[in-house]
Tab-separated table of C-alpha atoms in Angstrom:
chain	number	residue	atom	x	y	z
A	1	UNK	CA	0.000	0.000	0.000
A	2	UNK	CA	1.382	3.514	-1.696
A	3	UNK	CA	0.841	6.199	1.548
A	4	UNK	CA	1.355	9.716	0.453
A	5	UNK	CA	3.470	12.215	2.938
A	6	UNK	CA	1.606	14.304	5.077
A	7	UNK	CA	2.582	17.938	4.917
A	8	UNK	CA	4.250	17.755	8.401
A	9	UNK	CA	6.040	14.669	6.739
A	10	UNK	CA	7.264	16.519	4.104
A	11	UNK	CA	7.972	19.553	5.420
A	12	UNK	CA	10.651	17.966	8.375
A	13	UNK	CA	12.170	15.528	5.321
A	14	UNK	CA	12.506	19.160	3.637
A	15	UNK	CA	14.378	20.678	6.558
A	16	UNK	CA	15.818	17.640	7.442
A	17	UNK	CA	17.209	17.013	4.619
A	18	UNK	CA	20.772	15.935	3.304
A	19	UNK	CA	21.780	19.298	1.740
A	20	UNK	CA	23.229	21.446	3.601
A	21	UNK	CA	22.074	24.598	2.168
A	22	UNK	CA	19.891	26.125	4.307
A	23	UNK	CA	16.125	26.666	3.346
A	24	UNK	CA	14.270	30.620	3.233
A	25	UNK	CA	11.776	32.110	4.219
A	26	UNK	CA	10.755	34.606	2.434
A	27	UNK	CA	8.643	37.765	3.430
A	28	UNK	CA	7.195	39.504	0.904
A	29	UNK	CA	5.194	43.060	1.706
A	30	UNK	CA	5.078	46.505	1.870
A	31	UNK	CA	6.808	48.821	4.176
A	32	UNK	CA	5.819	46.948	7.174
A	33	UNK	CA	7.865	44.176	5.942
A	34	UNK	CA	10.699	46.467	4.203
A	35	UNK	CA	11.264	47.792	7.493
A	36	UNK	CA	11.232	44.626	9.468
A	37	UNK	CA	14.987	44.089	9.773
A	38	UNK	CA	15.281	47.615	11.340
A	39	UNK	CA	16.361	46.847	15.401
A	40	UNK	CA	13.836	45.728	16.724
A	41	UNK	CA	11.857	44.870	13.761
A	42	UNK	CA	9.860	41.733	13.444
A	43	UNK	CA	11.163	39.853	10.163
A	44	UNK	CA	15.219	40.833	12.175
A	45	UNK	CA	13.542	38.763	15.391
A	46	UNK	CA	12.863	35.733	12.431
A	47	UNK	CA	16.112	35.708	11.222
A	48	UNK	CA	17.795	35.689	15.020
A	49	UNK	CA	15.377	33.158	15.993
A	50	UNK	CA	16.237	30.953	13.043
A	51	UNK	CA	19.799	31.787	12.756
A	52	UNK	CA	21.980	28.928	11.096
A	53	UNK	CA	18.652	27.274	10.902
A	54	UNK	CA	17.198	29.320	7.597
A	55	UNK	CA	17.452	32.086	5.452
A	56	UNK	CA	15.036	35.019	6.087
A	57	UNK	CA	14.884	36.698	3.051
A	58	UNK	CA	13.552	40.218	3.115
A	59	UNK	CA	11.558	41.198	-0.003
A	60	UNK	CA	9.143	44.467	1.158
A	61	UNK	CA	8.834	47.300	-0.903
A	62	UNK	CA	7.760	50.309	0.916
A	63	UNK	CA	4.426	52.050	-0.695
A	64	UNK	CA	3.192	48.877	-2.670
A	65	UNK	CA	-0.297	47.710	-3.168
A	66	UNK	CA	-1.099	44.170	-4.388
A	67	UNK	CA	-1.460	45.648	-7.968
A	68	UNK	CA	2.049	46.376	-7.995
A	69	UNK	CA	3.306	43.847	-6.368
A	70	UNK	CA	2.161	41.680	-8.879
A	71	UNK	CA	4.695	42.741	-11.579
A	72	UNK	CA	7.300	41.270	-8.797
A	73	UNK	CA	6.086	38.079	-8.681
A	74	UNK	CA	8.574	36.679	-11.683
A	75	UNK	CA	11.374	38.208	-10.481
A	76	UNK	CA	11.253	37.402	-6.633
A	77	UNK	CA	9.620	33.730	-7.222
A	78	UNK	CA	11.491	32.601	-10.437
A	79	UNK	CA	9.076	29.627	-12.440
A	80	UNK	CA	10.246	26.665	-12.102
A	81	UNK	CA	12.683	27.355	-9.695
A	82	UNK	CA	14.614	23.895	-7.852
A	83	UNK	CA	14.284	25.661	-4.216
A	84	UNK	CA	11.444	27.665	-3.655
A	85	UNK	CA	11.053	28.828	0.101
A	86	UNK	CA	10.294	26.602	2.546
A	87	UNK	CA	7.644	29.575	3.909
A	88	UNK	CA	6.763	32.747	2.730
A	89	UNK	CA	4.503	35.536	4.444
A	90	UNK	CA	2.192	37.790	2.223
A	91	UNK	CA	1.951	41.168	4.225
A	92	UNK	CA	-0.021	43.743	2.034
A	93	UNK	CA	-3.124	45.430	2.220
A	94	UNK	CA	-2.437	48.461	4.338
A	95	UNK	CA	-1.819	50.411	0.950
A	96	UNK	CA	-4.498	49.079	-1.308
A	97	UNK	CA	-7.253	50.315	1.682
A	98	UNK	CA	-6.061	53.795	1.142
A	99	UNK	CA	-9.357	55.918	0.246
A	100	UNK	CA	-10.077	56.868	-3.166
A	101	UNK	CA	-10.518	60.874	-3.048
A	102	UNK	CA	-8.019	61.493	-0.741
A	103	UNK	CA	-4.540	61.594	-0.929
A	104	UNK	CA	-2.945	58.466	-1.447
A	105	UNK	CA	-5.472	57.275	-3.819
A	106	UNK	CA	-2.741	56.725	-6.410
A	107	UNK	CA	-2.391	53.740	-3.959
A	108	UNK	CA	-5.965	52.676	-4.136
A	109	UNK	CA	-6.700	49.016	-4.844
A	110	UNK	CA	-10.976	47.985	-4.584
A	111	UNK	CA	-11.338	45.338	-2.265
A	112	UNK	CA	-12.324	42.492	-4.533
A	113	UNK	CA	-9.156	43.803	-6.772
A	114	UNK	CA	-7.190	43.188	-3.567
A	115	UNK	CA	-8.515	39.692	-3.064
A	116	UNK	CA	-8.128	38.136	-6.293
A	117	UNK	CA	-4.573	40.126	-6.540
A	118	UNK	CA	-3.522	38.226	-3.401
A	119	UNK	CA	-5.298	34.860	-5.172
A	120	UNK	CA	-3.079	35.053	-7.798
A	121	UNK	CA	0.567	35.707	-5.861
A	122	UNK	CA	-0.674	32.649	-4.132
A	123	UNK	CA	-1.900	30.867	-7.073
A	124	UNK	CA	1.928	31.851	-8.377
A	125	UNK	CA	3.766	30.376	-5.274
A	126	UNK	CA	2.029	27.284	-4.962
A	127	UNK	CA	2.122	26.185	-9.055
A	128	UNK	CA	5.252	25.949	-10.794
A	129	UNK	CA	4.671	26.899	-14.485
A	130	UNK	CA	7.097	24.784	-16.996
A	131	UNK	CA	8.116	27.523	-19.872
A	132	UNK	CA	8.146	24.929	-23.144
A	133	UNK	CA	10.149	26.461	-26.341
A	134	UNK	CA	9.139	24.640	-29.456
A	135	UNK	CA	8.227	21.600	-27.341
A	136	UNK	CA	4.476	21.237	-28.990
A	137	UNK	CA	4.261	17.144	-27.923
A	138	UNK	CA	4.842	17.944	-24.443
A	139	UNK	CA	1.623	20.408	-24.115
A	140	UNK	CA	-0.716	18.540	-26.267
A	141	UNK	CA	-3.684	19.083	-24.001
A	142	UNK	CA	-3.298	23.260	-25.068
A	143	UNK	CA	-1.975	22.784	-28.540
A	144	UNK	CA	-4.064	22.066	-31.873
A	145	UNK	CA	-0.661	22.639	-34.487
A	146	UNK	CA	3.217	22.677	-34.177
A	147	UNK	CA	4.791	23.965	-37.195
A	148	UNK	CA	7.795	26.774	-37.937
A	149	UNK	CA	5.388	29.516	-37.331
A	150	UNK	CA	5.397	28.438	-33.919
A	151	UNK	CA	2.564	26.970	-31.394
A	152	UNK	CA	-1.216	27.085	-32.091
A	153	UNK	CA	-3.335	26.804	-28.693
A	154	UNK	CA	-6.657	24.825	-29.052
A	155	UNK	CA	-9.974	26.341	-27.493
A	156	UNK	CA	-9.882	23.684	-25.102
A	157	UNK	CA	-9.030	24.743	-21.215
A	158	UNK	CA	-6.835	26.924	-20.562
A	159	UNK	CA	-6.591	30.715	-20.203
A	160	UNK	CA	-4.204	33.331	-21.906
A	161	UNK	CA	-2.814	35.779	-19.979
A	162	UNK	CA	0.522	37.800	-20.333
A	163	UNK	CA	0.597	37.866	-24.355
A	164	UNK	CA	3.453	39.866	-25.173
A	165	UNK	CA	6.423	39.294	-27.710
A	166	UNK	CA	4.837	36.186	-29.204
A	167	UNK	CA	4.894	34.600	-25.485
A	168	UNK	CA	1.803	33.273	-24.153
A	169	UNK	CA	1.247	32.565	-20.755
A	170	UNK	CA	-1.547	30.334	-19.476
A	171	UNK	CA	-2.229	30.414	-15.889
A	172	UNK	CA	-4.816	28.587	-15.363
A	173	UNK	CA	-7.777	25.526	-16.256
A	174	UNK	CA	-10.759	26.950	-17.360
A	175	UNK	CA	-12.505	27.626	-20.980
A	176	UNK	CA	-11.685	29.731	-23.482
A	177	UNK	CA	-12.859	30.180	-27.004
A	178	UNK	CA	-9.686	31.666	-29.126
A	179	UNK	CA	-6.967	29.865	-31.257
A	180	UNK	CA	-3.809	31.994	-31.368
A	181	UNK	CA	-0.517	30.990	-32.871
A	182	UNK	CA	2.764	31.697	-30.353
A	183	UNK	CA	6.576	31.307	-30.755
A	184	UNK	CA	7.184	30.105	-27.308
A	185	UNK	CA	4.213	29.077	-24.561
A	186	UNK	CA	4.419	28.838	-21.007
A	187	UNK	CA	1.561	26.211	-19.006
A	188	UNK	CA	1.010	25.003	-15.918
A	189	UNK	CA	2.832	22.250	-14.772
A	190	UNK	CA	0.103	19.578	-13.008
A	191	UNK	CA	2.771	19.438	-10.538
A	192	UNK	CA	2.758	22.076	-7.411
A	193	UNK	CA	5.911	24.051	-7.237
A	194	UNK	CA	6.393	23.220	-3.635
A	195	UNK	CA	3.641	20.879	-1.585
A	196	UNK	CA	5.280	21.556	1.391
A	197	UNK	CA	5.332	25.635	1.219
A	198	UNK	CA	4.271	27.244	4.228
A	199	UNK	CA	1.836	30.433	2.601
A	200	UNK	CA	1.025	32.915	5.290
A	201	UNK	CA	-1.569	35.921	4.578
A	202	UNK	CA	-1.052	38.519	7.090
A	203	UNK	CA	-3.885	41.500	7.161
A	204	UNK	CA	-2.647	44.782	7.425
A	205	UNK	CA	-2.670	46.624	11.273
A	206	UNK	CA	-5.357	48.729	12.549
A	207	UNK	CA	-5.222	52.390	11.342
A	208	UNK	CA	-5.537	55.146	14.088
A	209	UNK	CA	-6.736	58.185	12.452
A	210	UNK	CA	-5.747	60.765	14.585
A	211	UNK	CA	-2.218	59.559	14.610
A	212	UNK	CA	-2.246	60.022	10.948
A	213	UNK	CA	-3.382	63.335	11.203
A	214	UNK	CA	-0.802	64.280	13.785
A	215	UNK	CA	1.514	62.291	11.371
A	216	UNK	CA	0.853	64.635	8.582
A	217	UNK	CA	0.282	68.069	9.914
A	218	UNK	CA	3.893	67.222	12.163
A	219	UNK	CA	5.578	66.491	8.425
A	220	UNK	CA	3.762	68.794	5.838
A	221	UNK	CA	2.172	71.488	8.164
A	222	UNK	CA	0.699	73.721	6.455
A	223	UNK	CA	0.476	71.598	3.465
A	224	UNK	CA	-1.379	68.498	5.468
A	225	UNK	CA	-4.230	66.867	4.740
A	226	UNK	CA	-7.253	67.887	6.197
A	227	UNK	CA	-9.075	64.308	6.224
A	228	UNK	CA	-7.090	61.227	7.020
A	229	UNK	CA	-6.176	59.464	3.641
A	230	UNK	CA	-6.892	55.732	5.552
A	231	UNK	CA	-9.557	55.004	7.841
A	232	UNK	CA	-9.910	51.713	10.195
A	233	UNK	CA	-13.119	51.211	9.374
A	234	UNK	CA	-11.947	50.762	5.884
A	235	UNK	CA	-8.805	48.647	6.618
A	236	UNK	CA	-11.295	46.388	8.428
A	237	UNK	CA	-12.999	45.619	5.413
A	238	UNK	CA	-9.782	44.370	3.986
A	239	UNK	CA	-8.448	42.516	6.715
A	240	UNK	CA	-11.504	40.572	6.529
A	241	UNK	CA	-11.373	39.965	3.205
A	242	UNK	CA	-7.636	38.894	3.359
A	243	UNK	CA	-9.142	36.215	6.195
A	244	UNK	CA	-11.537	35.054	3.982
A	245	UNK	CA	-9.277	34.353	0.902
A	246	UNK	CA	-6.902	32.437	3.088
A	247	UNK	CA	-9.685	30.200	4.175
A	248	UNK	CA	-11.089	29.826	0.721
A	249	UNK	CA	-7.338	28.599	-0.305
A	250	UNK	CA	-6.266	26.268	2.943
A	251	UNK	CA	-3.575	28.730	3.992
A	252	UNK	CA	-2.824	30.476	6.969
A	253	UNK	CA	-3.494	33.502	8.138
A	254	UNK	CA	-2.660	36.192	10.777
A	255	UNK	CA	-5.814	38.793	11.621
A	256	UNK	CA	-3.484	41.574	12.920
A	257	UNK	CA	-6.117	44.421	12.252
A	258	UNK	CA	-8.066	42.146	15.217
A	259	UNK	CA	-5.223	40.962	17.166
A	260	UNK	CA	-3.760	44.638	18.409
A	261	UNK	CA	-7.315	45.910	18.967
A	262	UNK	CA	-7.304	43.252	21.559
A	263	UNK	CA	-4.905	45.886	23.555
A	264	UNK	CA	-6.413	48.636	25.055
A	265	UNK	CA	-4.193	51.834	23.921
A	266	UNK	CA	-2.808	50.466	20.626
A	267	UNK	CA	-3.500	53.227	18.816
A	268	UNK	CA	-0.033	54.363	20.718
A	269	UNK	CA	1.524	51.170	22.110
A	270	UNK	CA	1.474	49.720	18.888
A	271	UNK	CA	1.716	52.503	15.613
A	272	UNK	CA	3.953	55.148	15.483
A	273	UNK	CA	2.217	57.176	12.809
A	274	UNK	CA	-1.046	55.527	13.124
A	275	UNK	CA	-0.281	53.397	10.429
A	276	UNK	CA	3.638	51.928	10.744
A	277	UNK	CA	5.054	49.770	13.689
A	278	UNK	CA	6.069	50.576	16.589
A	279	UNK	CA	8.913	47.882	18.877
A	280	UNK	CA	5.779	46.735	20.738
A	281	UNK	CA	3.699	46.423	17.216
A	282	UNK	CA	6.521	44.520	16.095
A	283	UNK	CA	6.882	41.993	19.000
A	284	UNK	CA	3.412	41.426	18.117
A	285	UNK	CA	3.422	40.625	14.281
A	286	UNK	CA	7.077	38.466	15.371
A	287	UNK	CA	5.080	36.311	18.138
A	288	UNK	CA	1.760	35.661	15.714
A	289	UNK	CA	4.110	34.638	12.772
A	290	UNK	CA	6.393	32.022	15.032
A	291	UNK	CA	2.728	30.484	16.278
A	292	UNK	CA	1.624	30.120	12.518
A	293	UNK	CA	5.307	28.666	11.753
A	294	UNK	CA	5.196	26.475	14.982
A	295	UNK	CA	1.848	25.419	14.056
A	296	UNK	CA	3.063	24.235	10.746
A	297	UNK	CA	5.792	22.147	11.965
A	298	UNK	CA	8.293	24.950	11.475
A	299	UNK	CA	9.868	25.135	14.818
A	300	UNK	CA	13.173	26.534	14.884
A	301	UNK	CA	13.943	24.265	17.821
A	302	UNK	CA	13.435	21.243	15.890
A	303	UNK	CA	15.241	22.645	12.946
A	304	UNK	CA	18.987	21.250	12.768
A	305	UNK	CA	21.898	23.444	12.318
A	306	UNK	CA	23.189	24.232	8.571
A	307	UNK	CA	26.706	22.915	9.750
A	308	UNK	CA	28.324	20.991	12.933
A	309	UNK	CA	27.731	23.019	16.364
A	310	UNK	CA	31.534	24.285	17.413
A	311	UNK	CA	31.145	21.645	20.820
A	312	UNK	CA	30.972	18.959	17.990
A	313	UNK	CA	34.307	19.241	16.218
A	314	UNK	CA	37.718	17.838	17.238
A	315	UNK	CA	40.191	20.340	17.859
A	316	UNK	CA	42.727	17.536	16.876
A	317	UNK	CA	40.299	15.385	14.018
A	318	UNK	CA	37.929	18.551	12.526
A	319	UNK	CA	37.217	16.884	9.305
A	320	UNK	CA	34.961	14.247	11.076
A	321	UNK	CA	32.243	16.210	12.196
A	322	UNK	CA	31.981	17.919	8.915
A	323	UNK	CA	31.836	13.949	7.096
A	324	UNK	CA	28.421	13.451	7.367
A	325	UNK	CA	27.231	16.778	5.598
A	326	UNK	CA	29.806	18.063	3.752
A	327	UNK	CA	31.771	14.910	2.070
């Protein structure tokens, strides 16, 4: 009898592994997340706590909605790459709830544009899609012709998305009614990138308004705005909707716009500006993400070390304790 891994399975023979390259973690936001390996920041905490354990990768990139962040996904998350992370965190949202009409509406994202926005980044993390160049036999489900003008898709199921320079990129099973003709074609693989990925939506934080305010007219004076360009009310709608989509998709979430609420006084204890982190904010988002990770079977205390602790090597025979993983 064939038994299949269970994620927890898979995930420790992942970690546990023979290579001795450690594995990332990648967390991918806005400016929460660029500034999270500031002292004192929350993704810094992650990488201490996992030190010689794994990677934490910072990818956050201050001002970003999920619209934008979109056009990112290629270039952080390479297709087909032979090591994705072992766990990646998906902190946006506090940009895309800006309010349209006021002054950050340039950053404006509607909520259902937010959700399927954050479908898709997950959609792009958890499928690996196989580029094929000329390779017409090996996509025969999507193709109707090979010939030297290049690929033909059928109208059979599959969706075309990202048609530029003769490329084609379908993203996904479902029905469409076109036959084009395409130099190179890129499909999804019916294999997952990574099984064992650990995908972790995180809602964006509470907004106080009045600390924006003070916020602005402290930094523009004069010039501020007279109606705060975020409201919590707002945010809440897309915290919820973040909770939602993670449901929807079996992965995990973290409802920070809920959890620091929780605390009488955040407004102060926890945002400096009414909108960015404070220490105490970040001790926060830090202790929610290591549950998640613990949860998931990604303890740093069961993790092993990259390479041999210093108490295991022979100051007179090193080479032994470095046998078993590195020869």
């Amino acid at each position: 009898m064939v038994r299949s891994l269970t994620q927890s399975e898979s995930i420790q023979n992942q970690i546990h592994g023979e290579e001795t390259m450690r594995p990332n973690i990648v967390l991918f936001g806005d400016s929460i997340t660029q500034e999270s390996f500031r002292s004192g920041g929350w993704g810094a905490s992650l990488a201490d706590t996992y030190s010689r354990k794994a990677d934490v990768v910072l990818r956050g990139y201050g001002g970003y909605n999920t619209r934008w962040a979109l056009f990112l996904l290629h270039h952080l998350f390479p297709l087909g790459s032979t090591k994705p992370p072992v766990a990646t965190t998906i902190f946006l949202g506090a940009n895309d709830a800006a309010l349209a009409g006021r002054t950050s509406e340039r950053q404006h994202v509607p909520v259902e544009e937010y959700k399927e926005n954050l479908r898709k980044i997950v959609r792009h993390l958890k499928f690996n899609l196989t580029e094929l160049s000329n390779q017409a036999q090996a996509a025969n489900k999507f193709v109707e012709n090979h010939n030297k003008n290049g690929i033909e898709l059928t109208n059979g199921r599959a969706v075309v998305n990202e048609i530029t320079s003769g490329r084609a990129a379908v993203l996904e099973s479902t029905s469409f009614s076109c036959v084009c003709t395409f130099h190179f074609i890129i499909i999804v693989s019916p294999q997952e990138c990574s099984p064992t990925m650990l995908i972790v939506l995180i809602t964006p934080p509470p907004i106080d308004e009045e600390g924006r305010m003070e916020y602005a007219r402290e930094t523009y004076g004069e010039k501020a705005m007279t109606l705060p360009e975020r409201t919590n009310e707002t945010t809440g709608v897309y915290a919820k909707g973040c909770i939602e989509l993670a449901g929807e998709l079996g992965v995990r979430s973290i409802n920070l716009w809920s959890k620091m609420q929780e605390t009488d006084g955040w407004q102060k204890k926890y945002l400096r500006d009414g909108l960015h982190l404070t220490a105490e904010g970040n001790a926060v988002v830090f202790e929610e993400v290591v549950k998640v990770f613990k949860e998931a079977w990604l303890d740093a205390s069961e993790m092993p070390y990259d390479f041999p602790h210093h108490s295991e090597i022979d100051g007179k025979n090193p080479e032994k304790a470095f046998q078993q993983k590195c020869l």
